[in-house]
Short mmCIF file of N, CA and C and ligand atoms in Angstrom, two decimals:
data_model
loop_
_atom_site.label_atom_id
_atom_site.label_comp_id
_atom_site.label_asym_id
_atom_site.label_seq_id
_atom_site.Cartn_x
_atom_site.Cartn_y
_atom_site.Cartn_z
N MET A 15 0.75 -1.41 0.22
CA MET A 15 0.25 -0.17 0.40
C MET A 15 0.56 1.10 0.21
N ALA A 16 0.59 2.61 -0.61
CA ALA A 16 1.40 3.64 -1.14
C ALA A 16 1.18 4.36 0.79
N SER A 17 2.45 4.61 0.65
CA SER A 17 1.95 5.48 2.29
C SER A 17 1.73 6.79 2.20
N ILE A 18 1.43 7.43 2.87
CA ILE A 18 0.72 8.73 3.26
C ILE A 18 1.13 9.81 2.13
N PHE A 19 2.73 9.55 2.24
CA PHE A 19 3.61 10.48 1.65
C PHE A 19 3.84 10.66 0.85
N THR A 20 3.53 9.08 0.17
CA THR A 20 3.18 9.03 -1.75
C THR A 20 1.81 9.25 -2.23
N LYS A 21 0.96 9.33 -1.08
CA LYS A 21 -0.74 9.98 -1.33
C LYS A 21 -0.30 11.24 -1.25
N ILE A 22 0.76 12.49 -0.86
CA ILE A 22 0.89 13.29 -0.90
C ILE A 22 1.69 13.72 -2.53
N ILE A 23 2.57 12.77 -2.91
CA ILE A 23 3.39 13.33 -4.03
C ILE A 23 2.42 13.44 -5.31
N THR A 24 1.21 12.47 -4.88
CA THR A 24 0.04 11.93 -6.16
C THR A 24 -0.04 13.06 -6.39
N GLY A 25 -1.11 13.88 -5.09
CA GLY A 25 -1.79 14.81 -5.31
C GLY A 25 -3.34 14.07 -4.67
N GLU A 26 -2.99 12.51 -3.85
CA GLU A 26 -4.36 11.74 -3.42
C GLU A 26 -4.84 12.71 -2.02
N ILE A 27 -3.57 13.04 -1.22
CA ILE A 27 -3.73 13.94 -0.08
C ILE A 27 -3.04 15.47 0.03
N PRO A 28 -3.79 15.93 0.43
CA PRO A 28 -3.53 17.76 0.11
C PRO A 28 -2.28 18.18 0.97
N CYS A 29 -1.26 18.80 1.02
CA CYS A 29 -0.38 19.63 1.26
C CYS A 29 0.55 20.95 1.28
N TYR A 30 0.77 21.27 2.30
CA TYR A 30 1.04 22.72 2.50
C TYR A 30 2.97 22.44 1.41
N LYS A 31 2.88 22.66 0.46
CA LYS A 31 3.81 22.97 -0.44
C LYS A 31 4.61 23.95 -0.45
N VAL A 32 6.01 23.26 0.26
CA VAL A 32 7.53 24.66 0.47
C VAL A 32 8.40 24.48 -1.11
N ALA A 33 8.39 23.18 -1.38
CA ALA A 33 9.73 23.41 -2.79
C ALA A 33 9.17 21.57 -3.34
N GLU A 34 9.44 21.69 -4.94
CA GLU A 34 9.45 20.24 -5.77
C GLU A 34 10.71 20.36 -6.69
N THR A 35 11.22 19.66 -6.67
CA THR A 35 11.96 19.15 -8.16
C THR A 35 11.60 17.55 -8.91
N GLU A 36 11.56 17.12 -9.52
CA GLU A 36 11.64 15.91 -10.37
C GLU A 36 12.13 14.96 -8.85
N ASP A 37 12.84 15.16 -8.06
CA ASP A 37 12.98 13.83 -7.51
C ASP A 37 12.73 14.33 -5.81
N TYR A 38 13.05 15.35 -5.32
CA TYR A 38 11.79 15.36 -3.76
C TYR A 38 10.95 16.05 -4.13
N LEU A 39 10.75 16.40 -2.55
CA LEU A 39 9.48 17.19 -2.48
C LEU A 39 9.31 18.05 -1.17
N ALA A 40 9.48 18.98 -0.43
CA ALA A 40 9.37 19.25 0.90
C ALA A 40 8.39 19.82 1.19
N PHE A 41 7.57 19.45 2.25
CA PHE A 41 6.15 20.14 2.61
C PHE A 41 6.00 20.11 3.88
N LEU A 42 4.97 21.39 4.28
CA LEU A 42 4.80 21.53 6.12
C LEU A 42 4.51 20.33 6.96
N ASP A 43 4.88 20.29 8.20
CA ASP A 43 4.79 19.07 9.21
C ASP A 43 3.58 19.46 9.74
N ILE A 44 1.75 18.68 9.92
CA ILE A 44 0.81 18.87 9.84
C ILE A 44 0.80 19.23 11.23
N ASN A 45 1.38 18.50 11.88
CA ASN A 45 1.60 18.70 13.63
C ASN A 45 3.12 19.26 13.57
N PRO A 46 3.56 21.11 14.02
CA PRO A 46 4.76 21.36 13.72
C PRO A 46 5.10 20.89 15.04
N ASN A 47 6.78 21.16 15.38
CA ASN A 47 6.96 21.33 17.05
C ASN A 47 6.86 22.76 16.88
N ALA A 48 6.85 24.01 15.72
CA ALA A 48 7.34 25.17 15.64
C ALA A 48 7.10 25.55 14.17
N LYS A 49 6.36 26.61 14.03
CA LYS A 49 6.29 27.62 12.60
C LYS A 49 7.86 26.93 12.08
N GLY A 50 6.80 26.44 10.37
CA GLY A 50 7.89 25.92 9.54
C GLY A 50 8.50 24.86 9.87
N HIS A 51 8.15 24.40 10.54
CA HIS A 51 8.62 22.08 10.52
C HIS A 51 7.93 22.02 9.31
N THR A 52 9.34 21.59 8.86
CA THR A 52 9.15 20.84 7.62
C THR A 52 9.55 19.64 7.14
N LEU A 53 9.23 19.02 7.23
CA LEU A 53 9.15 17.53 5.88
C LEU A 53 9.79 17.72 4.60
N CYS A 54 11.44 17.32 4.15
CA CYS A 54 11.75 16.80 2.82
C CYS A 54 11.31 15.55 2.65
N ILE A 55 10.94 15.01 1.50
CA ILE A 55 11.21 13.65 1.37
C ILE A 55 11.63 13.46 -0.22
N PRO A 56 11.89 11.75 -0.22
CA PRO A 56 12.04 11.81 -1.72
C PRO A 56 10.73 11.01 -2.39
N LYS A 57 10.98 11.48 -3.46
CA LYS A 57 9.53 10.84 -4.76
C LYS A 57 8.95 9.34 -4.38
N LYS A 58 10.65 9.02 -4.48
CA LYS A 58 10.75 7.43 -4.84
C LYS A 58 10.36 6.48 -2.80
N GLU A 59 9.75 5.61 -3.16
CA GLU A 59 9.11 5.30 -1.16
C GLU A 59 9.98 4.43 -1.30
N VAL A 60 10.79 4.87 -0.45
CA VAL A 60 12.27 3.89 0.05
C VAL A 60 11.84 4.29 1.68
N ASP A 61 11.37 2.60 2.96
CA ASP A 61 10.82 3.08 4.26
C ASP A 61 12.27 4.09 5.42
N LYS A 62 13.29 3.45 5.27
CA LYS A 62 14.79 4.02 6.22
C LYS A 62 16.18 5.27 5.19
N LEU A 63 15.55 6.24 6.17
CA LEU A 63 16.38 7.25 5.40
C LEU A 63 17.93 6.49 4.76
N PHE A 64 18.31 5.19 5.04
CA PHE A 64 19.38 5.20 5.46
C PHE A 64 19.72 3.67 4.38
N ASP A 65 18.43 3.14 3.42
CA ASP A 65 18.42 2.28 2.64
C ASP A 65 18.03 2.77 2.00
N LEU A 66 18.22 4.09 1.17
CA LEU A 66 18.27 4.64 -0.24
C LEU A 66 19.10 4.77 -0.60
N ASP A 67 19.61 4.91 -2.02
CA ASP A 67 20.46 4.43 -2.98
C ASP A 67 21.62 5.32 -3.20
N GLU A 68 22.85 5.16 -2.86
CA GLU A 68 23.36 7.03 -2.28
C GLU A 68 23.15 7.91 -2.63
N THR A 69 22.94 7.77 -4.49
CA THR A 69 22.26 9.27 -5.62
C THR A 69 21.04 9.37 -4.57
N SER A 70 20.27 8.97 -4.20
CA SER A 70 19.27 9.40 -3.47
C SER A 70 19.40 10.49 -2.22
N TYR A 71 20.36 9.64 -1.50
CA TYR A 71 20.45 9.70 -0.01
C TYR A 71 21.13 10.86 -0.06
N HIS A 72 22.27 11.65 -0.78
CA HIS A 72 22.53 12.75 -1.44
C HIS A 72 21.70 13.81 -1.68
N GLY A 73 21.47 13.28 -2.74
CA GLY A 73 20.24 14.25 -3.55
C GLY A 73 19.21 14.67 -2.32
N LEU A 74 18.76 13.80 -1.29
CA LEU A 74 17.65 14.32 -0.07
C LEU A 74 18.42 15.62 0.48
N LEU A 75 19.85 15.05 1.21
CA LEU A 75 20.56 15.70 1.83
C LEU A 75 20.79 17.29 1.37
N GLU A 76 21.29 17.45 0.22
CA GLU A 76 21.55 18.67 -0.48
C GLU A 76 20.05 19.37 -1.01
N PHE A 77 19.07 18.45 -1.57
CA PHE A 77 17.45 19.58 -0.90
C PHE A 77 17.04 20.16 0.17
N SER A 78 17.14 18.90 1.13
CA SER A 78 17.18 19.82 2.39
C SER A 78 18.30 20.67 2.62
N ARG A 79 18.92 20.67 2.87
CA ARG A 79 20.36 22.44 2.48
C ARG A 79 19.18 23.56 2.16
N GLN A 80 19.27 23.09 0.99
CA GLN A 80 18.57 24.27 0.54
C GLN A 80 16.85 24.97 0.83
N VAL A 81 16.45 24.13 1.45
CA VAL A 81 14.94 24.45 2.27
C VAL A 81 15.50 24.55 3.39
N ALA A 82 16.54 24.48 4.09
CA ALA A 82 17.08 25.10 6.01
C ALA A 82 17.28 26.25 5.61
N ILE A 83 18.05 26.39 4.35
CA ILE A 83 18.74 27.34 4.54
C ILE A 83 17.43 29.38 4.16
N ALA A 84 16.28 28.48 2.88
CA ALA A 84 15.06 29.11 3.00
C ALA A 84 14.44 29.30 4.54
N ILE A 85 14.34 28.13 4.89
CA ILE A 85 13.83 28.08 6.51
C ILE A 85 13.51 29.38 7.32
N GLU A 86 15.69 29.29 7.36
CA GLU A 86 16.52 30.68 7.94
C GLU A 86 15.58 31.26 7.56
N LYS A 87 16.04 32.10 6.33
CA LYS A 87 15.41 33.57 5.79
C LYS A 87 14.07 33.96 6.68
N ALA A 88 13.22 32.50 6.27
CA ALA A 88 11.65 32.99 6.21
C ALA A 88 10.80 33.13 8.26
N VAL A 89 12.18 32.16 8.72
CA VAL A 89 11.43 32.63 9.27
C VAL A 89 12.49 32.47 10.85
N PRO A 90 12.00 33.69 12.01
CA PRO A 90 13.22 33.84 12.79
C PRO A 90 13.04 32.92 13.91
N CYS A 91 14.61 32.24 14.39
CA CYS A 91 15.13 30.82 14.78
C CYS A 91 16.58 31.32 14.82
N LYS A 92 17.31 30.48 16.23
CA LYS A 92 18.34 30.67 15.84
C LYS A 92 19.08 29.74 15.10
N ARG A 93 18.25 28.81 14.25
CA ARG A 93 18.85 27.40 13.34
C ARG A 93 17.78 26.73 12.93
N VAL A 94 18.21 26.05 11.95
CA VAL A 94 17.21 25.28 11.45
C VAL A 94 17.90 24.07 12.16
N GLY A 95 17.18 23.12 12.76
CA GLY A 95 17.63 21.79 13.02
C GLY A 95 17.00 20.63 12.54
N MET A 96 17.90 19.71 12.24
CA MET A 96 17.28 17.93 11.22
C MET A 96 17.40 17.11 12.11
N THR A 97 16.06 16.90 11.88
CA THR A 97 15.93 15.25 12.77
C THR A 97 15.11 14.15 11.99
N VAL A 98 15.62 12.96 11.99
CA VAL A 98 15.27 11.90 11.37
C VAL A 98 14.76 11.25 12.26
N ILE A 99 13.48 10.60 12.04
CA ILE A 99 12.55 9.61 13.15
C ILE A 99 12.52 8.60 12.16
N GLY A 100 11.00 8.87 11.80
CA GLY A 100 9.96 7.51 11.01
C GLY A 100 10.09 6.75 11.43
N LEU A 101 9.56 7.02 12.70
CA LEU A 101 8.65 5.51 13.54
C LEU A 101 7.23 5.82 13.38
N GLU A 102 6.72 6.51 12.58
CA GLU A 102 5.85 6.72 12.11
C GLU A 102 5.02 7.27 11.16
N VAL A 103 5.80 7.38 10.02
CA VAL A 103 5.31 6.79 8.85
C VAL A 103 6.87 6.75 7.86
N PRO A 104 6.10 5.21 7.68
CA PRO A 104 7.54 4.26 6.51
C PRO A 104 7.96 4.79 5.20
N HIS A 105 8.00 6.29 5.17
CA HIS A 105 9.13 6.88 3.87
C HIS A 105 9.57 7.90 4.45
N ALA A 106 10.92 7.74 3.93
CA ALA A 106 11.81 8.28 4.39
C ALA A 106 11.63 9.27 4.38
N HIS A 107 12.00 10.07 5.80
CA HIS A 107 11.91 11.76 5.53
C HIS A 107 12.51 12.81 6.20
N VAL A 108 13.64 13.72 5.85
CA VAL A 108 14.04 14.77 6.55
C VAL A 108 12.87 15.29 7.93
N HIS A 109 13.38 15.47 8.90
CA HIS A 109 12.79 17.12 9.73
C HIS A 109 13.49 18.23 10.06
N LEU A 110 13.18 19.28 9.04
CA LEU A 110 13.73 20.27 9.29
C LEU A 110 12.80 21.80 10.70
N ILE A 111 13.72 21.64 11.61
CA ILE A 111 12.93 22.26 12.56
C ILE A 111 13.84 23.83 13.07
N PRO A 112 13.10 24.47 12.57
CA PRO A 112 13.44 26.03 13.05
C PRO A 112 13.15 26.00 14.59
N LEU A 113 14.56 26.24 15.52
CA LEU A 113 15.17 25.92 16.58
C LEU A 113 15.27 27.58 17.42
N ASN A 114 14.66 27.69 18.46
CA ASN A 114 14.94 28.68 19.57
C ASN A 114 15.36 27.98 20.75
N SER A 115 14.20 26.82 20.96
CA SER A 115 15.45 26.17 22.31
C SER A 115 15.50 24.44 22.09
N MET A 116 15.91 24.04 22.73
CA MET A 116 15.71 21.87 22.76
C MET A 116 14.49 21.91 22.75
N GLU A 117 13.65 22.90 23.08
CA GLU A 117 12.18 22.05 23.59
C GLU A 117 11.54 21.88 22.10
N ASP A 118 12.25 22.69 20.58
CA ASP A 118 11.27 22.70 19.44
C ASP A 118 12.21 21.52 19.11
N ALA A 119 13.21 20.85 19.30
CA ALA A 119 13.48 19.77 19.06
C ALA A 119 13.64 18.40 19.79
N ARG A 120 12.27 18.16 21.11
CA ARG A 120 12.26 17.08 21.56
C ARG A 120 10.57 16.75 21.07
N PHE A 121 10.03 17.08 20.05
CA PHE A 121 8.87 16.47 19.72
C PHE A 121 7.78 16.36 20.37
N MET A 122 7.79 17.31 21.84
CA MET A 122 7.10 16.89 22.61
C MET A 122 6.05 17.68 22.70
N ASN A 123 6.39 19.39 23.00
CA ASN A 123 5.15 20.70 22.83
C ASN A 123 4.99 20.81 21.59
N LYS A 124 3.65 20.30 20.58
CA LYS A 124 3.58 21.11 19.33
C LYS A 124 2.58 21.93 19.69
N ILE A 125 2.75 22.93 17.98
CA ILE A 125 1.68 23.93 18.00
C ILE A 125 0.59 24.11 17.40
N GLN A 126 -0.11 24.96 17.33
CA GLN A 126 -1.42 24.80 16.98
C GLN A 126 -1.96 25.90 15.28
N LEU A 127 -1.73 25.50 14.32
CA LEU A 127 -2.01 26.51 13.12
C LEU A 127 -3.05 26.78 12.57
N ASP A 128 -3.45 27.40 11.87
CA ASP A 128 -4.65 27.08 11.10
C ASP A 128 -4.36 27.22 10.07
N LYS A 129 -5.50 27.11 8.94
CA LYS A 129 -5.25 27.08 7.90
C LYS A 129 -3.99 28.39 6.69
N VAL A 130 -4.57 29.17 7.05
CA VAL A 130 -4.17 30.53 6.40
C VAL A 130 -3.08 30.26 6.86
N GLU A 131 -2.08 30.46 8.94
CA GLU A 131 -1.01 30.19 9.25
C GLU A 131 0.07 29.49 7.92
N PHE A 132 -0.65 28.11 7.84
CA PHE A 132 0.43 26.84 7.27
C PHE A 132 0.48 27.91 6.33
N GLN A 133 -0.36 28.38 5.12
CA GLN A 133 0.00 28.48 3.61
C GLN A 133 0.67 29.90 3.42
N THR A 134 0.49 30.42 4.74
CA THR A 134 1.41 32.17 4.88
C THR A 134 3.10 31.45 5.22
N ILE A 135 3.25 30.91 6.05
CA ILE A 135 4.49 30.29 6.17
C ILE A 135 5.10 29.72 4.87
N ALA A 136 4.53 28.59 4.47
CA ALA A 136 4.32 27.96 2.94
C ALA A 136 5.07 28.89 1.99
N ASN A 137 4.85 30.06 1.98
CA ASN A 137 4.60 30.75 0.75
C ASN A 137 6.14 31.41 0.99
N ALA A 138 6.14 31.65 2.48
CA ALA A 138 7.57 32.98 2.99
C ALA A 138 8.49 31.63 2.28
N ILE A 139 8.48 30.83 3.27
CA ILE A 139 10.04 29.57 3.70
C ILE A 139 10.28 29.57 1.33
N THR A 140 8.92 29.31 0.79
CA THR A 140 9.13 28.75 -0.54
C THR A 140 9.68 30.09 -1.49
N SER A 141 9.35 31.81 -0.80
CA SER A 141 9.92 32.62 -1.74
C SER A 141 10.95 33.20 -1.64
N HIS A 142 12.29 32.27 -0.52
CA HIS A 142 13.04 33.17 -0.21
C HIS A 142 14.70 31.41 -0.87
N LEU A 143 13.77 30.31 -1.71
CA LEU A 143 14.20 29.58 -2.80
C LEU A 143 14.92 29.95 -3.85
P1 LIG B 29 7.96 9.93 11.95
O1 LIG B 29 7.74 9.52 10.47
O2 LIG B 29 8.17 9.34 13.32
O3 LIG B 29 9.53 10.66 11.55
O4 LIG B 29 6.71 11.11 12.29
C1 LIG B 29 6.32 11.63 11.15
C2 LIG B 29 5.76 13.16 10.42
O5 LIG B 29 5.01 13.18 9.63
C3 LIG B 29 4.99 13.88 12.21
O6 LIG B 29 5.79 14.57 12.39
C4 LIG B 29 3.45 13.94 11.48
O7 LIG B 29 2.87 14.95 12.49
C5 LIG B 29 4.15 13.80 9.86
N1 LIG B 29 2.89 14.17 8.86
C6 LIG B 29 2.53 12.76 9.52
N2 LIG B 29 1.06 12.72 8.46
C7 LIG B 29 1.05 14.08 7.69
C8 LIG B 29 0.32 15.05 6.70
N3 LIG B 29 -0.64 14.22 6.20
N4 LIG B 29 0.92 15.81 6.24
C9 LIG B 29 2.42 16.72 6.65
N5 LIG B 29 2.95 15.85 8.14
C10 LIG B 29 2.36 14.25 8.10
#
């Protein structure tokens, strides 16, 4: 069965898109740790990050780097953190999280945003790519 992220790639499930190339997609995490929390994924569906072939792995990291630089320009924060977990969604993804304190990296305190706020942040990040 297709992963929820593959369904986002095919458009079956909506997302707040931040960036897209032929091979990668970045969109806002729907249950963010902080404003601007973004997920970067390969379009190729592979469960674990370290099982990606070398080209896809390096490509995803380079794509994530470009998105992180745009997040840093668009969202006030001390720095952008990068985390890989994958316990919930079995489709390789990199979390990019604007950090102001260690709490923002802990996946414990979540923030609520409405549709307009999500779209505004996604647009702001995209505008800095
Ligand atoms: P993990 O697999 O543990 O790295 O966590 C998966 C992440 O995907 C969580 O932070 C979820 O909030 C996020 N997530 C799950 N479904 C969606 C979705 N439809 N759109 C955006 N983010 C999602």
